[in-house]
Coordinates of C-alpha atoms and ligand atoms in Angstrom, one line a residue:
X242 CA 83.5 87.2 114.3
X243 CA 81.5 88.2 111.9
X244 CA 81.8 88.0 107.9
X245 CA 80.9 91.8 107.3
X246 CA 83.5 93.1 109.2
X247 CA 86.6 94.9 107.7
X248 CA 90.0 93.8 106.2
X249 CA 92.9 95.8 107.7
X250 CA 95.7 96.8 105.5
X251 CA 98.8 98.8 106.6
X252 CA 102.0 100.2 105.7
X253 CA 104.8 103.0 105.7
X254 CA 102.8 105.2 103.3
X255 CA 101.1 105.2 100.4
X256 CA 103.2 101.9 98.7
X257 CA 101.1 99.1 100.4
X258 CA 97.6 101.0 98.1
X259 CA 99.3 98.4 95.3
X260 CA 98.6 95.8 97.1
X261 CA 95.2 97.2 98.2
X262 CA 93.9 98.0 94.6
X263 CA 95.1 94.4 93.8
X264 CA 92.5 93.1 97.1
X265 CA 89.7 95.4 95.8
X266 CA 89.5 93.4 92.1
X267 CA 89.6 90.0 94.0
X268 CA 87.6 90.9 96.8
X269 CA 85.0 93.5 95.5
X270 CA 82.2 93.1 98.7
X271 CA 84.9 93.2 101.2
X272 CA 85.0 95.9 103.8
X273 CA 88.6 97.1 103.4
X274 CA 90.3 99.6 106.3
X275 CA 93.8 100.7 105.5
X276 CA 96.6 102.9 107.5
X277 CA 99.5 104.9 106.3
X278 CA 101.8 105.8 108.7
X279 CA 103.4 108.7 107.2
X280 CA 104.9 110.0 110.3
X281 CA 107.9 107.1 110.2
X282 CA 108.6 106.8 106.5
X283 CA 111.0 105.1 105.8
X284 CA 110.2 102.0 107.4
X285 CA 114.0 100.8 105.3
X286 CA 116.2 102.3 107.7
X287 CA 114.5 101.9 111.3
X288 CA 115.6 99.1 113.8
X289 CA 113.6 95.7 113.7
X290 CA 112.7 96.8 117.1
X291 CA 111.2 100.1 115.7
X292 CA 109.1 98.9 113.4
X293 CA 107.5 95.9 115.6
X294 CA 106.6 98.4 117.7
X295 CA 104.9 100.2 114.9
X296 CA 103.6 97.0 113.4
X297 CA 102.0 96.3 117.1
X298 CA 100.1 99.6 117.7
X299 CA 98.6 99.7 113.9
X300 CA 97.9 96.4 113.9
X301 CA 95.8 96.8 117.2
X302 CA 94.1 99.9 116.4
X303 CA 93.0 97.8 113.3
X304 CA 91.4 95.7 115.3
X305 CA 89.8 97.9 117.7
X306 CA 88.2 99.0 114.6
X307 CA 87.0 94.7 114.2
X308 CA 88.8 94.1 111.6
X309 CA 88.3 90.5 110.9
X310 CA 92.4 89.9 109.3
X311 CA 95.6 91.9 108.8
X312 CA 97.6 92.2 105.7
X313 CA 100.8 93.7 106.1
X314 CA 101.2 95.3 102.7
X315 CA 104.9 96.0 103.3
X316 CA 107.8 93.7 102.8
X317 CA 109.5 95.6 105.0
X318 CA 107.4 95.4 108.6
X319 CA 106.7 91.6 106.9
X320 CA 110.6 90.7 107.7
X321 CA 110.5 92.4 111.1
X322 CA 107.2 92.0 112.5
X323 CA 105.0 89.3 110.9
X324 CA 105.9 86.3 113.2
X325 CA 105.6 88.3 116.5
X326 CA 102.2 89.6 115.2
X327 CA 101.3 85.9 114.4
X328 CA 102.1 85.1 118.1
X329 CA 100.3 87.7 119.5
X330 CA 96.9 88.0 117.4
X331 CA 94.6 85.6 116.5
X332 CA 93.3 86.7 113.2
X333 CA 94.7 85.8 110.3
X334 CA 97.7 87.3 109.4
X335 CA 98.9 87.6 105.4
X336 CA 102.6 89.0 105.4
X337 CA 104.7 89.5 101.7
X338 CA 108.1 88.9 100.7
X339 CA 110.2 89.4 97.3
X340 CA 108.5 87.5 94.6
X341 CA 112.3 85.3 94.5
X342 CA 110.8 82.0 93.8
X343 CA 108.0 83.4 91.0
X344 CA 111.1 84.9 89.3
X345 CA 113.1 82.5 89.6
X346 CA 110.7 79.7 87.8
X347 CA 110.0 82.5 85.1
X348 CA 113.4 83.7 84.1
X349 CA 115.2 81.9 81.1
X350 CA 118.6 82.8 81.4
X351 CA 118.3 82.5 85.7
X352 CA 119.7 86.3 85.7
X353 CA 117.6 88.0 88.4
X354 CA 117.5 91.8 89.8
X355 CA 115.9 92.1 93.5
X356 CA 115.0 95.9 94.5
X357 CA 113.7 96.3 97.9
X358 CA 115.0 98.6 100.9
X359 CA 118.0 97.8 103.3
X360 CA 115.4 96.5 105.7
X361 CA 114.2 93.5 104.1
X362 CA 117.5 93.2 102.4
X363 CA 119.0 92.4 105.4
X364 CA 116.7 90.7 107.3
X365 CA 117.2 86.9 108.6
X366 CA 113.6 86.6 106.3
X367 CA 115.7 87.7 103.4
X368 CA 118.1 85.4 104.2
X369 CA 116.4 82.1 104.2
X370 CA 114.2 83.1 101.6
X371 CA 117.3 82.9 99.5
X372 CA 118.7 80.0 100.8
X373 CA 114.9 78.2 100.2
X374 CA 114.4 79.8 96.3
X375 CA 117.2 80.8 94.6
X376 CA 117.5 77.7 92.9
X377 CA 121.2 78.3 92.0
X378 CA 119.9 81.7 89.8
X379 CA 122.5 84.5 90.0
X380 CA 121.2 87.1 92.0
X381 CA 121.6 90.8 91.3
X382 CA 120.7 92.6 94.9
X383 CA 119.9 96.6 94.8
X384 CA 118.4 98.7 97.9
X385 CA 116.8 101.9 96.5
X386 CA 117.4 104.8 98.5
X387 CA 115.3 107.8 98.2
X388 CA 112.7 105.5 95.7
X389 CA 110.2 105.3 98.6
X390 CA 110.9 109.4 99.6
X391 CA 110.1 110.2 96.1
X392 CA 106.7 108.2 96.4
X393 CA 105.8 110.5 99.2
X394 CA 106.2 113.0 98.1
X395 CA 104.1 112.6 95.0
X396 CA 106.8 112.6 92.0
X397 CA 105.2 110.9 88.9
X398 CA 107.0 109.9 85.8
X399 CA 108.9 112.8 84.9
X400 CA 112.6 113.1 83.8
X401 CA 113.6 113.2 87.2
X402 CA 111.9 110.4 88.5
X403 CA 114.2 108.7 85.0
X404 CA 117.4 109.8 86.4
X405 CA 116.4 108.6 90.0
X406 CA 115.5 104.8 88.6
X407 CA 118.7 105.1 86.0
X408 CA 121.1 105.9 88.5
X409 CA 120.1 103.1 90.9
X410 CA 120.2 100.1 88.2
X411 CA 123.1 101.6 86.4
X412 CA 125.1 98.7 87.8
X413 CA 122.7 95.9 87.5
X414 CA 121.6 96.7 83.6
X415 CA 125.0 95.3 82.5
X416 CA 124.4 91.9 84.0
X417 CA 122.2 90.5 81.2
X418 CA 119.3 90.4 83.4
X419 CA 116.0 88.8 82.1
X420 CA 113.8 89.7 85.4
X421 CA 113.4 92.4 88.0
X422 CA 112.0 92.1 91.4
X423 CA 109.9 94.5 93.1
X424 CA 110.1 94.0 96.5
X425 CA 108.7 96.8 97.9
X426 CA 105.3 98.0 97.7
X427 CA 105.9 101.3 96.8
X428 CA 107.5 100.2 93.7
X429 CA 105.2 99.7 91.2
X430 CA 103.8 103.0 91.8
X431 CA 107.4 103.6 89.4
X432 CA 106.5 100.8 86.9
X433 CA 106.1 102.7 83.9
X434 CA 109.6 104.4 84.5
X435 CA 111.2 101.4 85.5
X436 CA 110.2 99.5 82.4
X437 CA 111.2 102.3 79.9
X438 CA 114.8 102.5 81.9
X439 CA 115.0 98.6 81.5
X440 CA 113.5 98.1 78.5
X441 CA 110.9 95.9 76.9
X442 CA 112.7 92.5 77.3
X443 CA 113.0 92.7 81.4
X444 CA 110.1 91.3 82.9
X445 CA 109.4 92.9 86.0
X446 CA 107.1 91.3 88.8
X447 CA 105.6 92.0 92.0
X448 CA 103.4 90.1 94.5
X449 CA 100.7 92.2 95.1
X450 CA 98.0 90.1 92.9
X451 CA 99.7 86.7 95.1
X452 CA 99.2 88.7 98.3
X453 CA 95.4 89.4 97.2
X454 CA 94.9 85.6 96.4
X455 CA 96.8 84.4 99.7
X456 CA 94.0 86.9 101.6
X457 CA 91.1 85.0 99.7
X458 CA 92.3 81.5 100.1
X459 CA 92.6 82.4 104.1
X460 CA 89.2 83.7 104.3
X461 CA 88.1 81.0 102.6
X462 CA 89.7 78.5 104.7
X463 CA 88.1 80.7 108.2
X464 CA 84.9 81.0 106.3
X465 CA 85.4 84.5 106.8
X466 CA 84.7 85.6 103.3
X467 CA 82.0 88.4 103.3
X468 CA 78.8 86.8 101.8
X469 CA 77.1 90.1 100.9
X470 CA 76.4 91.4 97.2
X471 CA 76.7 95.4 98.0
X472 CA 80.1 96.6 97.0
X473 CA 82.6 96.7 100.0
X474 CA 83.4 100.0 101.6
X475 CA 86.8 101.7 102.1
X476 CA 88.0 103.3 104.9
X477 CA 91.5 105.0 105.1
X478 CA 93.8 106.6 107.9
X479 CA 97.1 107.8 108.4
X480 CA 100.0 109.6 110.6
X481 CA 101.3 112.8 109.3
X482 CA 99.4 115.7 107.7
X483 CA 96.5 114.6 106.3
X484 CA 96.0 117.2 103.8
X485 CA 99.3 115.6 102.2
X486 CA 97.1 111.9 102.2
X487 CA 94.0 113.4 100.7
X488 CA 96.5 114.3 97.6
X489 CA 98.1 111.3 97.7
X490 CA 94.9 109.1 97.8
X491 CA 93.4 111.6 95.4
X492 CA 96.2 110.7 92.7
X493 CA 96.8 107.0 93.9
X494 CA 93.3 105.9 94.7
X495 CA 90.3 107.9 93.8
X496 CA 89.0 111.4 94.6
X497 CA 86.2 109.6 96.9
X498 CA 88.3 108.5 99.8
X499 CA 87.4 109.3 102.9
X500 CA 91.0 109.7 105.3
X501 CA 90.8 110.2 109.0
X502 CA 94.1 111.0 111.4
X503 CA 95.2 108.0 113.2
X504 CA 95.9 108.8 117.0
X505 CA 99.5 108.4 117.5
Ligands
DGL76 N1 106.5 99.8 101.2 C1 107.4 99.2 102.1 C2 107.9 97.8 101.6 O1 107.2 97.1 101.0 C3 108.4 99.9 102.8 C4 108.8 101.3 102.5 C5 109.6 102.0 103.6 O2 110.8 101.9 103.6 O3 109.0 102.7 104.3 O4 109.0 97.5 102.0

């Protein structure tokens, strides 16, 4: 295996380029590849079964393309598919989760708010994950429907996107809640709505910048960490229409990247 070859990066859509963005700071001579795969959005409401299968055919037309580790920058396919994928492939293999244990050492009055979708909500991942960290905090659980839809489609901050955020945490934001989960990748695409819904005093947190670290330490430890000093090159493909990506890219990313179709 060699050190110059690429990272591979996947999810539903657009959310997992959070996680991405976070990889390119901390890993600025990587080779990064990364698929959106529009076509099935929402990953939230599709069968465990579903979304392995998913899972199994991006993560192998990653590697077709040599890359050299997978990150599944989806909490989401993580619950369904990350210990089959781990059975099956031989390259390292970072997964995420709800940042429950971070928010659970960080919050003062031990009131927490989890967002994610139903998938990783009810997941047995979920589950233990709870069981492991919740430390005895009082847990305030939310799915967000349509939050990941609205992504897609390109909404920004505008009064609807507001009324969207308000109407989900409505019953949460009388709980006394000191910290807010994102556990989705798609949702801090929403941060700046979130926060002015929730106010200054919440603290809201995410794992992208963990997930970006966890990559590192695993190269590291596989002394796969690319050694050259040329700035790493980005490659990006997705299913669905890809005039649809470009714009997406174009606001989420940069104007520069270059988005191919993934066969299907
Ligand atoms: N971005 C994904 C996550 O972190 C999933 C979104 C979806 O439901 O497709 O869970």
């Amino acid at each position: 295996m060699s050190h110059s070859f690429p990272i591979g990066i996947f999810d539903s859509g657009v959310g997992g380029l959070s996680v991405f963005g976070h990889i390119r700071d901390l890993l600025p001579h990587e080779n990064l590849m990364y698929v959106a795969d529009r076509n099935y959005i929402p990953y939230g409401n599709k069968s465990d079964r579903f979304i392995q299968e998913r899972s199994r055919f991006i993560a192998n037309f990653l590697i077709e393309q040599k890359a050299k580790a997978l990150v599944i920058a989806c909490n989401t396919a993580t619950a369904a598919s990350v210990q089959l994928l781990r059975e099956e492939l031989s390259i390292p293999i970072v997964g995420m989760e709800p940042a429950v244990k971070p928010a659970t050492l960080h919050s003062n009055n031990g009131k927490i708010g989890i967002l994610a979708t139903e998938g990783t909500l009810d997941s047995g991942k979920f589950k233990i994950l709870l069981e492991r960290h919740a430390n005895g905090a009082e847990l305030f659980i939310k799915p967000c429907h349509g939050w990941v839809e609205w992504i897609e489609e390109g909404r920004g901050d505008d009064a609807g996107t507001l009324n969207l955020i308000r109407d989900t945490l409505d019953p949460i934001l009388t709980k006394e809640i000191d910290t807010l989960v994102l556990g989705c990748t798609h949702y801090p695409f929403l941060r700046e709505s979130i926060q002015q819904v929730v106010g200054d005093e919440i603290n809201i947190i995410d794992t992208g910048l963990a997930v970006a670290s966890q990559l590192r330490r695993r190269l590291e430890e596989e002394s796969l960490l690319n050694e050259s000093s040329t700035p790493g090159e980005e490659r990006f493909w997705c299913t669905g229409p890809l005039g649809e990506m470009r714009q997406l890219l174009d606001r989420l990313w940069g104007s520069n990247a270059r988005v191919e179709l993934m066969p299907d």
